[in-house]
Tab-separated table of C-alpha atoms in Angstrom:
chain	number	residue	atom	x	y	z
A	1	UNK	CA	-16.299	21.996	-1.138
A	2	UNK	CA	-18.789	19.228	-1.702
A	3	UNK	CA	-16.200	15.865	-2.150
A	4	UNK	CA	-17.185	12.470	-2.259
A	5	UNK	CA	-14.552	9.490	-2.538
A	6	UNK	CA	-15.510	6.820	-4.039
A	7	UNK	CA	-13.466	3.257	-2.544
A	8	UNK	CA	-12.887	1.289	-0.308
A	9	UNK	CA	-13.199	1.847	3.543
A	10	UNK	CA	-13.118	-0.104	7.014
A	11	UNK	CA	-14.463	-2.858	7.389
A	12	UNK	CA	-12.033	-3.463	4.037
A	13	UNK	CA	-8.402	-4.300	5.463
A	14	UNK	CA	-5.700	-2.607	3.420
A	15	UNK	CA	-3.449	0.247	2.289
A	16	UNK	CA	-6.066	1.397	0.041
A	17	UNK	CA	-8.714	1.107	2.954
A	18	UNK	CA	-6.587	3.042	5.247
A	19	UNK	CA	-5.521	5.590	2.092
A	20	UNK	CA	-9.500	6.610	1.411
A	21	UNK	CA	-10.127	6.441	5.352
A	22	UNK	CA	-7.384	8.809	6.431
A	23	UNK	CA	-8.239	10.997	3.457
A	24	UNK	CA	-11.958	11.486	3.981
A	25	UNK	CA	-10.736	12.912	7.768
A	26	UNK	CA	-8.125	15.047	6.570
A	27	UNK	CA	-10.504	16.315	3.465
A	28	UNK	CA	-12.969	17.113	6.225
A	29	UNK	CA	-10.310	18.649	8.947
A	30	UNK	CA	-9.779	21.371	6.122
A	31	UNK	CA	-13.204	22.273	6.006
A	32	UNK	CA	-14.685	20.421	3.140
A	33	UNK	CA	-17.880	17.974	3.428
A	34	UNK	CA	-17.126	14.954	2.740
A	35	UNK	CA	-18.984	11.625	2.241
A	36	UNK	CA	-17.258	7.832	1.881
A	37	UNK	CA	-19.138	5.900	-0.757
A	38	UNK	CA	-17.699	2.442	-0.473
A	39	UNK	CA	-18.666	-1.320	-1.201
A	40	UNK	CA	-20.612	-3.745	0.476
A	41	UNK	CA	-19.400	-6.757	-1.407
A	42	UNK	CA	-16.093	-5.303	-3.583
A	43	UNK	CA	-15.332	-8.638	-5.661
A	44	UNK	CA	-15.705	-12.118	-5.729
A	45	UNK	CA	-14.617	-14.447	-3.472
A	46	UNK	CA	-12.916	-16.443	-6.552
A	47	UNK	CA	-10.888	-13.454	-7.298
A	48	UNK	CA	-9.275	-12.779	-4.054
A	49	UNK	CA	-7.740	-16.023	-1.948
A	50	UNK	CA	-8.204	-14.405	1.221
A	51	UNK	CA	-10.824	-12.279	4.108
A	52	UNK	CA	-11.825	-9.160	2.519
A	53	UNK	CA	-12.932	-7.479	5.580
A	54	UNK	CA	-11.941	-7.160	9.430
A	55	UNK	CA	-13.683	-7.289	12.836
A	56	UNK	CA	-11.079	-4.250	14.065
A	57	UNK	CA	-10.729	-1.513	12.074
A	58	UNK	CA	-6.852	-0.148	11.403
A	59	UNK	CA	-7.307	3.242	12.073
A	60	UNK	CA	-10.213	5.864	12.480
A	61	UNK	CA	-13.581	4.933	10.892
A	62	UNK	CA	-14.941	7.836	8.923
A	63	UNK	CA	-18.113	8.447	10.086
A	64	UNK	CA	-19.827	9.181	6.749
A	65	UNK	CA	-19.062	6.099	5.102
A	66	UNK	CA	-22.323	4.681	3.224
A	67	UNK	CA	-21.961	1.169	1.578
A	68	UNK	CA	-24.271	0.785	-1.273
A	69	UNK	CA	-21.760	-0.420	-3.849
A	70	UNK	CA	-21.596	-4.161	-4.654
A	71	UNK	CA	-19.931	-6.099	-7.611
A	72	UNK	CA	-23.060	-8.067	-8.111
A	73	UNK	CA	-25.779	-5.596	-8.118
A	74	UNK	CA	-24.626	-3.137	-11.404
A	75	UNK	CA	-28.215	-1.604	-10.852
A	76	UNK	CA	-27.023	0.553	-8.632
A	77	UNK	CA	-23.871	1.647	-10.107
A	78	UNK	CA	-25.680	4.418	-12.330
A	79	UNK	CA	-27.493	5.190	-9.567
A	80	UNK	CA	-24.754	5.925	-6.732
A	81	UNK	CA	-23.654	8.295	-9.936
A	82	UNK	CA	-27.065	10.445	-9.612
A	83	UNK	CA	-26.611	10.657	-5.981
A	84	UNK	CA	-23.535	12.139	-6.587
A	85	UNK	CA	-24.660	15.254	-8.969
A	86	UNK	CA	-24.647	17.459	-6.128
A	87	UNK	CA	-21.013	17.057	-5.437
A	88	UNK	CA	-18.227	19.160	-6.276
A	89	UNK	CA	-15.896	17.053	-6.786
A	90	UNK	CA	-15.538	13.031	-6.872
A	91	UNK	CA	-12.829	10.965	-6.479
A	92	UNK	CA	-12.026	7.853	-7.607
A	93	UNK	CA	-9.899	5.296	-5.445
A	94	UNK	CA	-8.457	2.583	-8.283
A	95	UNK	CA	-6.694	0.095	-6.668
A	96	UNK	CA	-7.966	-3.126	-9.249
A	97	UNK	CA	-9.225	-3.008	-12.679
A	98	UNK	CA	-12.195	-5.285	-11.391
A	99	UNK	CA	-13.632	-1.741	-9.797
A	100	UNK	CA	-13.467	0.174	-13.707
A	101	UNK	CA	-16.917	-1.331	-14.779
A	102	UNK	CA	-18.545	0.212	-11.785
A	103	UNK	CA	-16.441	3.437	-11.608
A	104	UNK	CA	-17.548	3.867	-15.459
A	105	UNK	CA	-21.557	3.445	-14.024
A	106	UNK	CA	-21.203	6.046	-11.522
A	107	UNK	CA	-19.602	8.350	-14.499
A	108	UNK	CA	-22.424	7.554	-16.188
A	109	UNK	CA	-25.201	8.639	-13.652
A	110	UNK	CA	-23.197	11.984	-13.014
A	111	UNK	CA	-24.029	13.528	-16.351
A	112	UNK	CA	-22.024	15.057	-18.984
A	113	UNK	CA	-19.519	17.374	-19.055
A	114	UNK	CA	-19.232	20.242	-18.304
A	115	UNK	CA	-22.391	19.890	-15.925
A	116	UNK	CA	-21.089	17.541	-14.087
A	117	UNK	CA	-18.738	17.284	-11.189
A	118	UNK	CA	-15.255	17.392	-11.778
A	119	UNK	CA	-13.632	14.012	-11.407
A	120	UNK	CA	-10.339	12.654	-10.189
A	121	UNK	CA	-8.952	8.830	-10.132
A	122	UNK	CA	-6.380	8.343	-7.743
A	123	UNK	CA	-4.362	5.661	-9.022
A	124	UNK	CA	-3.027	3.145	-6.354
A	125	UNK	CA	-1.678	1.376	-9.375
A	126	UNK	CA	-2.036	2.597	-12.606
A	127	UNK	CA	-1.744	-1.129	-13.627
A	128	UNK	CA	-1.705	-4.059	-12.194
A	129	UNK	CA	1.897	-5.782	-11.686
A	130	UNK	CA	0.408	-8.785	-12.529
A	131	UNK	CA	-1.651	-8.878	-15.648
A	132	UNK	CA	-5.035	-10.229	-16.768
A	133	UNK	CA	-6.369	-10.236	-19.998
A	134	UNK	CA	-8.370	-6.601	-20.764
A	135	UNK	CA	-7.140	-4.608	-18.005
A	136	UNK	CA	-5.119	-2.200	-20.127
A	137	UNK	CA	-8.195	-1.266	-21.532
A	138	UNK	CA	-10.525	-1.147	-18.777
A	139	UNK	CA	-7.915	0.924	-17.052
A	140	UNK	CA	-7.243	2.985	-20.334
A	141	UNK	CA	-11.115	3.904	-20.976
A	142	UNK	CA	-12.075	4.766	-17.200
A	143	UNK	CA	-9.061	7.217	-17.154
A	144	UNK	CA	-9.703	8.856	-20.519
A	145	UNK	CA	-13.493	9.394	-18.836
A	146	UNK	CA	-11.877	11.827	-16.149
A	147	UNK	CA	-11.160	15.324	-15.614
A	148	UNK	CA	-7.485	14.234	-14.020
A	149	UNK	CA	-5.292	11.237	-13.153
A	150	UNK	CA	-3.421	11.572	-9.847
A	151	UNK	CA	-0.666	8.771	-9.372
A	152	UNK	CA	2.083	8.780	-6.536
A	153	UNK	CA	5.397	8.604	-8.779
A	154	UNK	CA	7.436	10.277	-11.964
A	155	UNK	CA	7.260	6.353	-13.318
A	156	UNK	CA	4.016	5.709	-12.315
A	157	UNK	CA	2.995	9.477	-14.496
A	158	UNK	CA	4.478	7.985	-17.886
A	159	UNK	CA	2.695	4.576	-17.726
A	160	UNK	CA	-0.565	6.853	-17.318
A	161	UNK	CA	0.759	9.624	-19.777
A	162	UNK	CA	1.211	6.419	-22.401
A	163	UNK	CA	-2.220	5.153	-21.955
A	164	UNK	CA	-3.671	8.806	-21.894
A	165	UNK	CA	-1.738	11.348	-22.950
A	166	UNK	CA	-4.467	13.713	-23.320
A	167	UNK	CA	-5.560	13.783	-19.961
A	168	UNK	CA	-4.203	15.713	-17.352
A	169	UNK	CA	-1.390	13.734	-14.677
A	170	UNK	CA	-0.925	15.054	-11.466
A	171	UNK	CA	1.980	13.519	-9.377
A	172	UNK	CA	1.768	13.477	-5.389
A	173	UNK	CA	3.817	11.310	-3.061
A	174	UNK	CA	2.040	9.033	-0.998
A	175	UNK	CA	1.312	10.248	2.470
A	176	UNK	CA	1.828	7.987	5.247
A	177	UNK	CA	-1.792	6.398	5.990
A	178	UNK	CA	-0.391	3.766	8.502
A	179	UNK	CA	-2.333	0.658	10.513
A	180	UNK	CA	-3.773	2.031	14.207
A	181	UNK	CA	-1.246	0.626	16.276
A	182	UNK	CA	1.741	2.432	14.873
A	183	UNK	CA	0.211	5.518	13.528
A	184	UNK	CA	-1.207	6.278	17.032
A	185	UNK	CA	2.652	6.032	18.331
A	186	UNK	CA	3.324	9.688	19.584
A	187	UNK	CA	6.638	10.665	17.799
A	188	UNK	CA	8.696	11.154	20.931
A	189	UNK	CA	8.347	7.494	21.507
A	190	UNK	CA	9.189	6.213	17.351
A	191	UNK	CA	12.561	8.388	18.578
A	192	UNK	CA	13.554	7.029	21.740
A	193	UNK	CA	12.723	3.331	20.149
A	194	UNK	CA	15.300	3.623	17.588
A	195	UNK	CA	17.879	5.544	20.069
A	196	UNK	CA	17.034	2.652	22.410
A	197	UNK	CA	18.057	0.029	20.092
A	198	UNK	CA	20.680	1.364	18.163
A	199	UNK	CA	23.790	0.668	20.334
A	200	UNK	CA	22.546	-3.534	19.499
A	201	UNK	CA	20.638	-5.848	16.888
A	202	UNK	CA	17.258	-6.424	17.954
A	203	UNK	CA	17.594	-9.926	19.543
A	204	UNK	CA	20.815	-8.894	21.512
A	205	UNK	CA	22.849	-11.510	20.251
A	206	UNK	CA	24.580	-11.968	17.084
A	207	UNK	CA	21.767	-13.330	14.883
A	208	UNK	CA	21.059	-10.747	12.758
A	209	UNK	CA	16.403	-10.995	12.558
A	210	UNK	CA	14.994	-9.895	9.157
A	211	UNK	CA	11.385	-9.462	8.495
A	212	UNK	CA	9.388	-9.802	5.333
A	213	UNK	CA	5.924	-8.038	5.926
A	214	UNK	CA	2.439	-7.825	3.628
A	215	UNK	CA	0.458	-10.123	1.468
A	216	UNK	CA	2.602	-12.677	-0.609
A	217	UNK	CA	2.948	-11.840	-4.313
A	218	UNK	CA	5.205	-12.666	-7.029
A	219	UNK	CA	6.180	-9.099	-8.030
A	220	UNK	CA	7.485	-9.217	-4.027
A	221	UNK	CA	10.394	-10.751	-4.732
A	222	UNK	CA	10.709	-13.413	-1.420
A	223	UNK	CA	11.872	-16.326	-3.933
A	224	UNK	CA	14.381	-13.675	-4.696
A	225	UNK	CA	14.939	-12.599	-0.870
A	226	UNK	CA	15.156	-16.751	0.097
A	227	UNK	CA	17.984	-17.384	-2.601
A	228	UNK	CA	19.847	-14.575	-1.108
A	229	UNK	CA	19.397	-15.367	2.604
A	230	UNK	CA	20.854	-18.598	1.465
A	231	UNK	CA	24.143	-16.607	0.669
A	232	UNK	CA	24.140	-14.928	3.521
A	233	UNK	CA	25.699	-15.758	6.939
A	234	UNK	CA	24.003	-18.355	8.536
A	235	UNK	CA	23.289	-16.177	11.772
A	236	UNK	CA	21.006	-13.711	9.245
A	237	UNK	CA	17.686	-15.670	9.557
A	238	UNK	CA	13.970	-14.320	8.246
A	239	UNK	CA	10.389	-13.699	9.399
A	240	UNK	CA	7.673	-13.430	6.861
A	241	UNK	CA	4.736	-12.270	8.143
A	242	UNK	CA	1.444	-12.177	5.616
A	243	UNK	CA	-1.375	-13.574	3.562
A	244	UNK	CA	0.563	-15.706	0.674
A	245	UNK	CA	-1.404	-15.146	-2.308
A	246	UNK	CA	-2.420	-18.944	-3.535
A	247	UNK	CA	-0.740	-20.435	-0.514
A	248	UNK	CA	2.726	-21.348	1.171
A	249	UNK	CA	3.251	-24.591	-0.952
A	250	UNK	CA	5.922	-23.190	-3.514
A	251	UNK	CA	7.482	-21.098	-0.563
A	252	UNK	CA	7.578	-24.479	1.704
A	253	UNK	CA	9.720	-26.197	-1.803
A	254	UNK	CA	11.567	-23.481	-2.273
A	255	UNK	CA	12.892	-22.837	1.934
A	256	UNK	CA	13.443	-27.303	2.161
A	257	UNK	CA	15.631	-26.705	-1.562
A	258	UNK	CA	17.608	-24.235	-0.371
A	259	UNK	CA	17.903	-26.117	3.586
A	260	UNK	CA	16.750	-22.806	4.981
A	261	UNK	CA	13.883	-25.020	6.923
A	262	UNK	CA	16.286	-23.653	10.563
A	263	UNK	CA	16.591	-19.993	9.454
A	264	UNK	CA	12.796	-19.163	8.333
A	265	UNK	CA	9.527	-18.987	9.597
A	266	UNK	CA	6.849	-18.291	7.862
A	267	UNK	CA	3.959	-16.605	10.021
A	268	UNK	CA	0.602	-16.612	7.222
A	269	UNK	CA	-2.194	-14.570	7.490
A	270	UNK	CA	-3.190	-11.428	7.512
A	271	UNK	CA	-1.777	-9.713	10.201
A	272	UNK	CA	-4.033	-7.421	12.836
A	273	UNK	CA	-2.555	-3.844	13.855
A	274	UNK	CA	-2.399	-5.120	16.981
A	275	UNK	CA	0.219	-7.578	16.351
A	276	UNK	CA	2.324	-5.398	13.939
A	277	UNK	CA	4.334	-3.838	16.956
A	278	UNK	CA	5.901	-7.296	18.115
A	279	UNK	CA	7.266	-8.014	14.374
A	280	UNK	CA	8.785	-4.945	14.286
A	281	UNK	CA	10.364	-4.664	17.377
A	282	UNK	CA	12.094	-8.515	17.205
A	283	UNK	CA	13.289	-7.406	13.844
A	284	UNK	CA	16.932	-5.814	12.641
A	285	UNK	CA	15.648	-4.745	9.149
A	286	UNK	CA	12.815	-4.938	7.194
A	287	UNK	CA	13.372	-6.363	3.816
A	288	UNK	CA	11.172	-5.303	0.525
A	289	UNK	CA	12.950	-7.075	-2.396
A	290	UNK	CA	10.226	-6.259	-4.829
A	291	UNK	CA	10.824	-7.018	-8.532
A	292	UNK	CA	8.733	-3.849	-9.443
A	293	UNK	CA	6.923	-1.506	-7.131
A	294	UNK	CA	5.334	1.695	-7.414
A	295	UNK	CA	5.464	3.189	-3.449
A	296	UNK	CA	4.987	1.096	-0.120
A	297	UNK	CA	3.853	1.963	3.272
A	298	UNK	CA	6.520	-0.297	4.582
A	299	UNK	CA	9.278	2.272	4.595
A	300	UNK	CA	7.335	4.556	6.509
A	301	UNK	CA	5.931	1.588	8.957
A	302	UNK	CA	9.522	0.186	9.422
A	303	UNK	CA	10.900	3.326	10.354
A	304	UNK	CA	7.978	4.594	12.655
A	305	UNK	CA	9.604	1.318	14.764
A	306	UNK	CA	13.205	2.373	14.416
A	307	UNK	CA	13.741	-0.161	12.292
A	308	UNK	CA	15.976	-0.087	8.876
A	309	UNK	CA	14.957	-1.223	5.860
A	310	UNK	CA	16.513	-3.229	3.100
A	311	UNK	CA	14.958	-2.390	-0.756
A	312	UNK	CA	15.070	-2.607	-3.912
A	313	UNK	CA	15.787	0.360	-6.763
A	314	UNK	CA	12.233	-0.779	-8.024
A	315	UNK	CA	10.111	1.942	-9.020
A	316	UNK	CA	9.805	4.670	-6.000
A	317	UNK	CA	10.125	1.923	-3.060
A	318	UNK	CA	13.557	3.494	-2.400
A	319	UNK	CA	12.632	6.556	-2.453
A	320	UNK	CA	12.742	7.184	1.253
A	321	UNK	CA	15.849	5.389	2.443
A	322	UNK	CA	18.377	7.036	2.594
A	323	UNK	CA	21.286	4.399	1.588
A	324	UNK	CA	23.845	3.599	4.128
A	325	UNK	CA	21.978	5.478	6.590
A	326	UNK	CA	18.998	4.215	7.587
A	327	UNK	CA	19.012	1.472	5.222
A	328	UNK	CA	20.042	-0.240	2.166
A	329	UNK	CA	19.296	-0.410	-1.310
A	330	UNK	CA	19.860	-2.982	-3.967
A	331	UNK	CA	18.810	-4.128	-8.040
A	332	UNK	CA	15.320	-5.614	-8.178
A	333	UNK	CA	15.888	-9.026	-9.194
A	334	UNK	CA	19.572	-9.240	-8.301
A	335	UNK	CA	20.100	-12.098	-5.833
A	336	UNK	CA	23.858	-11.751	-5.706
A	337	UNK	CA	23.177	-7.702	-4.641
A	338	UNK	CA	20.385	-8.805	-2.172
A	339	UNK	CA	23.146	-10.914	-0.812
A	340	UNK	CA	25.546	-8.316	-0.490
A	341	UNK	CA	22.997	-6.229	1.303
A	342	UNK	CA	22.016	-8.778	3.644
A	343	UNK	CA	25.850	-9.757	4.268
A	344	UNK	CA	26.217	-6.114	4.797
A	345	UNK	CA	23.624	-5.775	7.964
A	346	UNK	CA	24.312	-8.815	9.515
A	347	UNK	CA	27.465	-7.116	11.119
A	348	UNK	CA	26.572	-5.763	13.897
A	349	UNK	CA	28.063	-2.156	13.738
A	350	UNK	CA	26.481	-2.116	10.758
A	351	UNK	CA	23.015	-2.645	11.813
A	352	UNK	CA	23.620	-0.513	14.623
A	353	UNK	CA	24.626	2.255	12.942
A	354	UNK	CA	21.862	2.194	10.812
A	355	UNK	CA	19.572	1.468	13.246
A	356	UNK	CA	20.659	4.846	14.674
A	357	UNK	CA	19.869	6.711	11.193
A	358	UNK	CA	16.484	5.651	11.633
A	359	UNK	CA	13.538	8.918	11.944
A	360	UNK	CA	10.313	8.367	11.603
A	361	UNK	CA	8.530	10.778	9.363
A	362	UNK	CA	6.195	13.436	9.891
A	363	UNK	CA	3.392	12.943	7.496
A	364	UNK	CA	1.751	16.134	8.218
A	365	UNK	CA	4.254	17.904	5.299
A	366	UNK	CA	3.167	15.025	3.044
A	367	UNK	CA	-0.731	15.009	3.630
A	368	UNK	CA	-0.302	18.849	3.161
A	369	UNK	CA	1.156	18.757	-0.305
A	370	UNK	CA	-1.245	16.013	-1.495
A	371	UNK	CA	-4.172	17.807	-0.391
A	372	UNK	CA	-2.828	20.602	-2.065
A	373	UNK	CA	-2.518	18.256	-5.842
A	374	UNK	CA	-5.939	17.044	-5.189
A	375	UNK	CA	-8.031	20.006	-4.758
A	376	UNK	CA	-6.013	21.821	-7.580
A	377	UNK	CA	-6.399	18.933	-10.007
């Protein structure tokens, strides 16, 4: 089969990078030819407080990766479209609303139905967590434009179903699509790391090292994660580790209010894959206390280090901890239960023995069984 995706790719840093990459090489490892079409310039600068691209890519490059796209040159929107014609199939990487006004130009220069090729968005997000003006609809129109909708969760499905309910929803779990450094890890080694580590906390001592990884939002949750470190025992003490969307100044307020200036540090920036292994492996538990969520590739990344993870109920992120065994689960929002949770690990049987729960998964299964949604969608 003909397939192009249509996304982001390397030099683009990201999940959603890595997500397109990883499934234009799988795509083509089952036979099929497949093409990248990605952006040159993706959005403005004013819309995203941070480096767009890296120097080192996270993973494989796909080969076939062409970068015609740009937000500022909608003349050739329409026309990536009419390259397209001769494809199969085309799918549709939405991670932003900002990408629906080109998305809806490369509809365009495909043709009409039924001539054209049969189209899939994969939706990242079907929207935003946080908000702007118009985005239902942008989001709304480019999906009722498609053939199908593929998102990664049941909850994720009925915000789609509600904005579309006449087009078809396909539900796949996210595969693990993971930065270089880890995913290159043979599996032997993710095993003996956590058996290594599981008889003591990471640090050998008593403190009890939590890490907060990714870019800084406020659907994330670490005002809520500060407050409860605040409750917890003063040996529990946190990394964060990530581009802080719109700076550290509230964070910085929020750490000296709560006197937490001795038990936090605060690492900004995006991080490389090359320095992903040292947070991991100084770290007792990864902590996600998202407010809402639809998946993260933090679970997977966490335990791929033999580390446990703390996380919220929110949306799927839970879905892959197993609670009380290689990890622990709590309310989004809930600073008192965040508390409890971090109270919880900071013993040190506990953390060892759920240290010694941790597996890394196989994501062969996974990429198997969304390869399988896609092509039949």
């Amino acid at each position: 089969m003909r397939i192009a995706l249509v996304g982001p790719a390397h030099p683009y840093k990201g999940g959603g990078a890595r997500h397109t990459t990883e499934l234009a090489h799988r795509l083509a490892a089952a036979g099929h030819n497949v093409i990248i079409e990605s952006w040159r310039a993706q959005y403005p600068a004013r819309l995203y407080p941070g480096e767009q691209t890296l120097d080192a890519p996270e993973g494989r490059p796909y080969p076939r990766t062409h970068r015609r796209l740009a937000w500022n040159r909608p003349d050739g929107w329409a026309a990536e479209g009419r390259r397209l014609r001769s494809a199969d199939l085309v799918v549709f990487a939405l991670l932003t609303p900002l990408q629906v006004p080109a998305y809806l130009a490369i509809l365009a220069g495909l043709g009409r139905r039924p001539a054209r090729p049969r189209t899939v968005v994969i939706c990242h997000n079907v929207l935003p967590h946080e908000r702007r003006p118009g985005d239902v609809a942008l989001v709304r129109t480019l999906l009722s434009h498609v053939d199908t909708v593929l998102v990664h969760s049941a909850g994720q499905a009925a915000e789609a179903r509600q904005l579309v309910p006449d087009v078809p929803i396909v539900v796949a779990r996210m595969p693990p699509h993971l930065p270089f450094a880890a995913s290159e890890m043979p599996a032997a080694e993710h095993e003996d790391l956590s058996a290594e580590r599981s008889a003591v906390p990471a640090s050998g001592q008593a403190t009890c090292n939590l890490l907060f990884f990714g870019i800084v939002r406020p659907y994330k949750g670490l005002d809520v994660l500060l407050r409860a470190l605040a409750q917890a025992p003063e040996q529990v003490t946190l990394t964060v580790a990530g581009e802080f969307w719109g700076g550290t100044g509230e964070t910085d307020r929020l750490i000296a209010a709560l006197g937490l200036q001795d038990r936090v540090t605060l690492q900004p920036g995006y991080v490389p894959a090359d320095q992903i292994p040292a947070l991991f492996e100084a770290a007792d538990a990864l902590v996600l206390p998202y407010r809402e969520a639809t998946a993260s590739q933090n679970v997977v990344l966490a335990f791929s280090y033999g580390v446990p993870v703390i996380a919220t109920t929110a949306g799927a992120l839970a879905e892959a901890v197993r609670d009380g065994v290689d990890g622990l689960t709590c309310a989004p929002g809930d600073v008192d239960d965040l508390a409890r949770a971090l109270t919880a690990i900071s013993v040190p049987e506990t953390a060892a023995s759920l240290r010694s729960g941790v597996r890394a998964v196989d994501p062969e299964p996974y990429w198997a069984a969304y390869l399988r949604a896609l092509l039949a969608a």
